[in-house]
Short mmCIF file of C-alpha atoms in Angstrom, two decimals:
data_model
loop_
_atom_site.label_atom_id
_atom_site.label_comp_id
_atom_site.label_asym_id
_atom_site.label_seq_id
_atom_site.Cartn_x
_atom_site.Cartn_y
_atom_site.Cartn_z
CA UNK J 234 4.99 -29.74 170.01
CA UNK J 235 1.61 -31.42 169.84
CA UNK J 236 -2.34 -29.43 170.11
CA UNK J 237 -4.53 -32.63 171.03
CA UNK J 238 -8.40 -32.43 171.08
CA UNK J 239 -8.00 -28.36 171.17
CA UNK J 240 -10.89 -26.77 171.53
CA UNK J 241 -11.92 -23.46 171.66
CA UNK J 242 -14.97 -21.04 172.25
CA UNK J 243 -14.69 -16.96 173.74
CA UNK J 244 -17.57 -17.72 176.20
CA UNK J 245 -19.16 -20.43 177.88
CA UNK J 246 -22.40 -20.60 175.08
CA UNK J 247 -20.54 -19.25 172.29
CA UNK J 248 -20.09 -20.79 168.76
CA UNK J 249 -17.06 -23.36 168.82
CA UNK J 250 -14.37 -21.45 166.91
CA UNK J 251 -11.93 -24.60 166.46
CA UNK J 252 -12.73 -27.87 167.41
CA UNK J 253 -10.97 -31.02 168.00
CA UNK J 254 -8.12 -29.84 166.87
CA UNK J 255 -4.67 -32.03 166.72
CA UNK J 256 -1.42 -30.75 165.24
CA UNK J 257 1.96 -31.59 165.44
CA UNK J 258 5.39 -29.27 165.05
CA UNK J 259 8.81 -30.53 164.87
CA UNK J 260 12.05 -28.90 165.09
CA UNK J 261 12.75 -27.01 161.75
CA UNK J 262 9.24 -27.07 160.71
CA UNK J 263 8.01 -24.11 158.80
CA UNK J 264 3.49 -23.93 158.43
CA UNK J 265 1.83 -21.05 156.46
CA UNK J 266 -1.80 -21.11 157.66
CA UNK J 267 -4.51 -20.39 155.57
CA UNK J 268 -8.31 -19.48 155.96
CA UNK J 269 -10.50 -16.89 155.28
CA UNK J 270 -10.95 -14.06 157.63
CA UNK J 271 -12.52 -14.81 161.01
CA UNK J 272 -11.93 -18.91 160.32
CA UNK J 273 -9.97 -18.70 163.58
CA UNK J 274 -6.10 -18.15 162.43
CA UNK J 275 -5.29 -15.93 165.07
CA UNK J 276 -6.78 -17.79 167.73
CA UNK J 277 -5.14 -20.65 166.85
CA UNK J 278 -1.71 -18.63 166.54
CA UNK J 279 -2.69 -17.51 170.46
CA UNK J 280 -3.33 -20.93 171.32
CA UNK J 281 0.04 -21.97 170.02
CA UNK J 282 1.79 -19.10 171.52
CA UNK J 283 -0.05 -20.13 175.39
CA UNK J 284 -1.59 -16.64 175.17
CA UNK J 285 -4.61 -17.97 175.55
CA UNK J 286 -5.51 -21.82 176.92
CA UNK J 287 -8.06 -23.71 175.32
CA UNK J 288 -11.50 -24.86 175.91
CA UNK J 289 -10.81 -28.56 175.56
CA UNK J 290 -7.75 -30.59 174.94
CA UNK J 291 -3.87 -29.77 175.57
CA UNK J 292 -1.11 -28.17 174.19
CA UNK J 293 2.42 -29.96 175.15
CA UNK J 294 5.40 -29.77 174.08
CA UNK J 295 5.63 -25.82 173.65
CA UNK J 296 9.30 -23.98 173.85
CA UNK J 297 10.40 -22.25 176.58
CA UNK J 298 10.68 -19.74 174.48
CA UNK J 299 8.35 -18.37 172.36
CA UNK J 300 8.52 -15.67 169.88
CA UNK J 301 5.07 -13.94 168.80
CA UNK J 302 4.20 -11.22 166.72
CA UNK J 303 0.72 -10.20 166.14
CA UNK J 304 -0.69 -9.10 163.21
CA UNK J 305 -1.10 -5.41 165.40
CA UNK J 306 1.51 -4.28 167.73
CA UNK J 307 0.14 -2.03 170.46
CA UNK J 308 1.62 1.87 169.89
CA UNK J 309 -0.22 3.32 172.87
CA UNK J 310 2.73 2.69 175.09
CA UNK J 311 5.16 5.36 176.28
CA UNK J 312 8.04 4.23 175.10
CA UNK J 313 10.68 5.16 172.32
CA UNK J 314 11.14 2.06 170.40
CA UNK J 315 14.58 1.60 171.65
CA UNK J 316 12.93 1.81 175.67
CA UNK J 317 10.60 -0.67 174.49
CA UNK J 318 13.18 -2.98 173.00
CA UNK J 319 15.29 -2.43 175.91
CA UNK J 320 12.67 -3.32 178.29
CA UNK J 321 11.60 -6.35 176.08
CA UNK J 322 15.34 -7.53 177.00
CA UNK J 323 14.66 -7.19 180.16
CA UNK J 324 12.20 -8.85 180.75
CA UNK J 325 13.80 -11.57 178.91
CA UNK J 326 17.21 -12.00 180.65
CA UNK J 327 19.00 -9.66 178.47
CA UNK J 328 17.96 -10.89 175.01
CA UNK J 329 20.00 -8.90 172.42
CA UNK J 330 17.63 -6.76 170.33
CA UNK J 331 19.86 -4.66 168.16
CA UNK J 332 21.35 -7.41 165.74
CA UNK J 333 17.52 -8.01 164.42
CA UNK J 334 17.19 -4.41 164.24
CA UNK J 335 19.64 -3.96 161.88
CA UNK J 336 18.62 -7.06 159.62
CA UNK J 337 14.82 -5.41 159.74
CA UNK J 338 16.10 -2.23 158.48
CA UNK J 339 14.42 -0.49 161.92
CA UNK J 340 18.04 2.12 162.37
CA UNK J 341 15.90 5.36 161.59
CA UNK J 342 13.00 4.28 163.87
CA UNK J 343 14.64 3.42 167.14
CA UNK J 344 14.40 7.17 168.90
CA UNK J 345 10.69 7.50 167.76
CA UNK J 346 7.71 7.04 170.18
CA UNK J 347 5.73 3.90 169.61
CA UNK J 348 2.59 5.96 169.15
CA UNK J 349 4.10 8.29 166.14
CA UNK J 350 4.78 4.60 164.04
CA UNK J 351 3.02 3.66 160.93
CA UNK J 352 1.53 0.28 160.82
CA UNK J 353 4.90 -1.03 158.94
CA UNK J 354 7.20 0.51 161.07
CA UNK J 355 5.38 -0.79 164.28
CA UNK J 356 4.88 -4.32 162.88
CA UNK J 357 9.00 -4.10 162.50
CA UNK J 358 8.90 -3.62 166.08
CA UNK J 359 6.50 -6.27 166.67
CA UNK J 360 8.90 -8.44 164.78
CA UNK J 361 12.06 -8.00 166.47
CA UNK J 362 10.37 -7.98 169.76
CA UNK J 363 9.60 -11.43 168.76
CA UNK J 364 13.06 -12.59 167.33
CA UNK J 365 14.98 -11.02 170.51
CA UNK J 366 14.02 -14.18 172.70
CA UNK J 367 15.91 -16.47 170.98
CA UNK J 368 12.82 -18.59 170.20
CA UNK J 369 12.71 -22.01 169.49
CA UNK J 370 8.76 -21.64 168.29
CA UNK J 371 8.00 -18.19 166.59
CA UNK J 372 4.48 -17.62 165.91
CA UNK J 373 3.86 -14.77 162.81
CA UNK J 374 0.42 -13.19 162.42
CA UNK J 375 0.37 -11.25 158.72
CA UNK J 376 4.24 -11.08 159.12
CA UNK J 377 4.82 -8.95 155.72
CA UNK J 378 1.61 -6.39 156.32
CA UNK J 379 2.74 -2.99 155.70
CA UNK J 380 6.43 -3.60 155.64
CA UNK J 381 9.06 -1.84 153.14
CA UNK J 382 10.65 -3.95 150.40
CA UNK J 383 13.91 -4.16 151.44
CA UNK J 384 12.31 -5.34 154.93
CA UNK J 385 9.88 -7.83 152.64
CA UNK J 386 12.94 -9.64 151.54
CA UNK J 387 15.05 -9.61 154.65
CA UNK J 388 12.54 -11.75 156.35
CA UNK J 389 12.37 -15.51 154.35
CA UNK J 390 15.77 -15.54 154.87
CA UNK J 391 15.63 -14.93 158.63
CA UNK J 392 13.04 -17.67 159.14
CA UNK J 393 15.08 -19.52 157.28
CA UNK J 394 18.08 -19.04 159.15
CA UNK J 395 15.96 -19.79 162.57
CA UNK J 396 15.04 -22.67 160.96
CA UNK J 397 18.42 -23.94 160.40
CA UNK J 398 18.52 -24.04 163.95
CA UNK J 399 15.56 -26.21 164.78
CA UNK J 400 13.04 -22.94 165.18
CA UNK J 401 9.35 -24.02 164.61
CA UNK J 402 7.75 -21.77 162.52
CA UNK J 403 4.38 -21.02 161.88
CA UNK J 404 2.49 -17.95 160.00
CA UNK J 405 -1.11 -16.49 158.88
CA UNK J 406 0.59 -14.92 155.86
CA UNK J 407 -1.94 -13.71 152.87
CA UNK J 408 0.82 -12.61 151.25
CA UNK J 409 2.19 -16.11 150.71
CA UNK J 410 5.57 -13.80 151.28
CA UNK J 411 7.47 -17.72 152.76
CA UNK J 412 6.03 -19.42 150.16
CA UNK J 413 9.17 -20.11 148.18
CA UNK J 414 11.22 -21.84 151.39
CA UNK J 415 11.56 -25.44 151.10
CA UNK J 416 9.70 -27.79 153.12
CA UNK J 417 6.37 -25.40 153.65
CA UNK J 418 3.34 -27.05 155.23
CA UNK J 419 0.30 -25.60 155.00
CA UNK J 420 -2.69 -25.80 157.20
CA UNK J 421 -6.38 -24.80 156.35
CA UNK J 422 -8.67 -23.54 158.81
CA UNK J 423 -12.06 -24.37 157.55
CA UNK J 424 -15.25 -25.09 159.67
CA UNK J 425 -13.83 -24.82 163.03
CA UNK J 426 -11.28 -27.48 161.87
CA UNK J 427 -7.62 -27.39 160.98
CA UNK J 428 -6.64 -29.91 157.79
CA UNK J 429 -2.81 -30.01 156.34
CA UNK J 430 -2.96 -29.72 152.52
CA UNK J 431 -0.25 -29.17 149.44
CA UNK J 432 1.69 -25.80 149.40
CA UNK J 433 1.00 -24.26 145.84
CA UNK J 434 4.27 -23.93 143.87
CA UNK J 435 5.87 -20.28 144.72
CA UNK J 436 6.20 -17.91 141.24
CA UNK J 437 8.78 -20.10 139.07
CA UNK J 438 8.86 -23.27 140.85
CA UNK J 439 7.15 -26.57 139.39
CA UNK J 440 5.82 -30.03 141.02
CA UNK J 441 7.19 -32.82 139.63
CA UNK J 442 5.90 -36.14 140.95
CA UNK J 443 8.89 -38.90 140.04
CA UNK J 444 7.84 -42.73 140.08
CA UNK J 445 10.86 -45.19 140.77
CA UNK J 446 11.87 -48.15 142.05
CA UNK J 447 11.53 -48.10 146.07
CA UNK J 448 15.42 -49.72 146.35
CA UNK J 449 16.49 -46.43 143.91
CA UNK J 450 14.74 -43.87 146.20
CA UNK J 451 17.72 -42.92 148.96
CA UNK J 452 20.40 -42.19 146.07
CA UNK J 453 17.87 -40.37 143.74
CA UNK J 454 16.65 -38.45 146.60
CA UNK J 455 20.26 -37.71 147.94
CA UNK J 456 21.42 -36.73 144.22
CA UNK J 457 18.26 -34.45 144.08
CA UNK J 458 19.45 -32.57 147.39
CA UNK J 459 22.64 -32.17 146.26
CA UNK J 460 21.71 -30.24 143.26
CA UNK J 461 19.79 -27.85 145.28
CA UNK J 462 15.97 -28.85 145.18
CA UNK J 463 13.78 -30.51 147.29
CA UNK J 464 12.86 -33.34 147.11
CA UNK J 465 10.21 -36.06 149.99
CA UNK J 466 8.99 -39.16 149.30
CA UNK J 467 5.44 -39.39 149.46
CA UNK J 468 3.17 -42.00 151.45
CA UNK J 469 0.74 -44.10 149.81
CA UNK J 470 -1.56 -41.82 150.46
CA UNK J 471 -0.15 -39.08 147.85
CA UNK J 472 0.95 -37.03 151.47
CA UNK J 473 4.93 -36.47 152.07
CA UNK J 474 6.65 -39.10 154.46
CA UNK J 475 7.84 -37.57 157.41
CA UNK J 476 11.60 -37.76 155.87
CA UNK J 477 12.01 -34.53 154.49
CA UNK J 478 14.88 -31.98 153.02
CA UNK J 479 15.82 -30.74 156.34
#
């Protein structure tokens, strides 16, 4: 999935809020995004998600299905969350719903209105609303904002089982909560621009940059995998090749 050129402004003489944007997603890829409030994460999120079309520029590529979960769910619907998630699968050609439920810890919530939720409980919703499609891009705004614990660490290991799959991943997460998954890109939005930079090292992980002969790289990098860590080469440029773990 490519975003060439984007472009985007609210209205006709507003401010630009990205510009000339171009991005790339493969299969498997996993992108926390990064920027302060109001830098435009959620736009771009909508942009990836074809919620909203740009300015300027094109989006190709996308997944027929797409998964997205905004950082607010709407409550003021008048559903149960079960009617909700049933008419979700609907709408969707029968999507199953309840597996994700029960990995989302969402068993006590399913016979409550949508409007009686806390923020949590409807982001949950939010969430498997998302998952039920099946999606082979799934878009994550503040993912792990007012979720339970148990919920908290049920989710890393969902994206990375979507992943494993060749799901495209890609999340405005403050709360760094997929930071310790292998293979994380991270974009910056910054000045109406998007730039890829270095994940910092989750809690207990270290760096290490390795220097070796360029005949000895395969093997070292294959022994590296096998013993569980991750391991790229990088390009001359100090940025990882496009070989990868995955």
């Amino acid at each position: 999935m490519r975003l060439t050129n984007v472009s985007f402004r609210y209205r006709r003489r507003a401010p630009v809020v990205l510009h000339d944007v171009s991005v790339r997603l493969a299969p498997g890829d996993l992108v926390e995004l990064t920027g302060a409030n109001g830098a435009g994460k959620s736009t771009l999120l909508r942009l990836m998600a074809g919620v909203t079309r740009p300015t300027t520029g094109a989006v190709t590529g996308r997944p027929v299905a797409v998964g997205y979960a905004p950082d607010r769910f709407p409550t003021a619907q008048p559903f149960t969350v079960t009617a909700y998630l049933d008419h979700m699968a609907g709408v969707r050609g029968g999507a199953g719903w309840r597996p994700w439920s029960e990995r989302l810890n969402m068993g006590h919530l399913l016979k409550l209105p949508l409007r009686e939720l806390s923020k949590g409980s409807a982001h949950k919703v939010g969430l498997a609303q998302a998952l039920m499609a099946d999606p082979g891009l799934l878009i994550l705004d503040e993912p792990f904002a007012g979720l339970d614990a148990d919920t908290r660490s049920a989710l890393p290991a969902i994206v990375a089982d979507l992943r494993a799959g060749g799901t495209m991943v890609i999340a405005s997460d403050h709360q760094a909560g997929l930071r310790g998954l292998p293979g994380l890109r991270v974009w910056t939005v910054l000045d109406a621009q998007v730039k890829e930079s270095e994940p910092e090292a989750a809690p207990g992980f270290a760096t290490v940059e390795v220097v070796l002969p360029t005949a000895d790289m395969g093997s070292f990098l294959d022994r590296m995998r096998a013993e569980g860590y991750e391991a790229r080469p990088l390009r001359d440029d100090g940025h990882h090749a496009e070989e990868s773990s995955r």
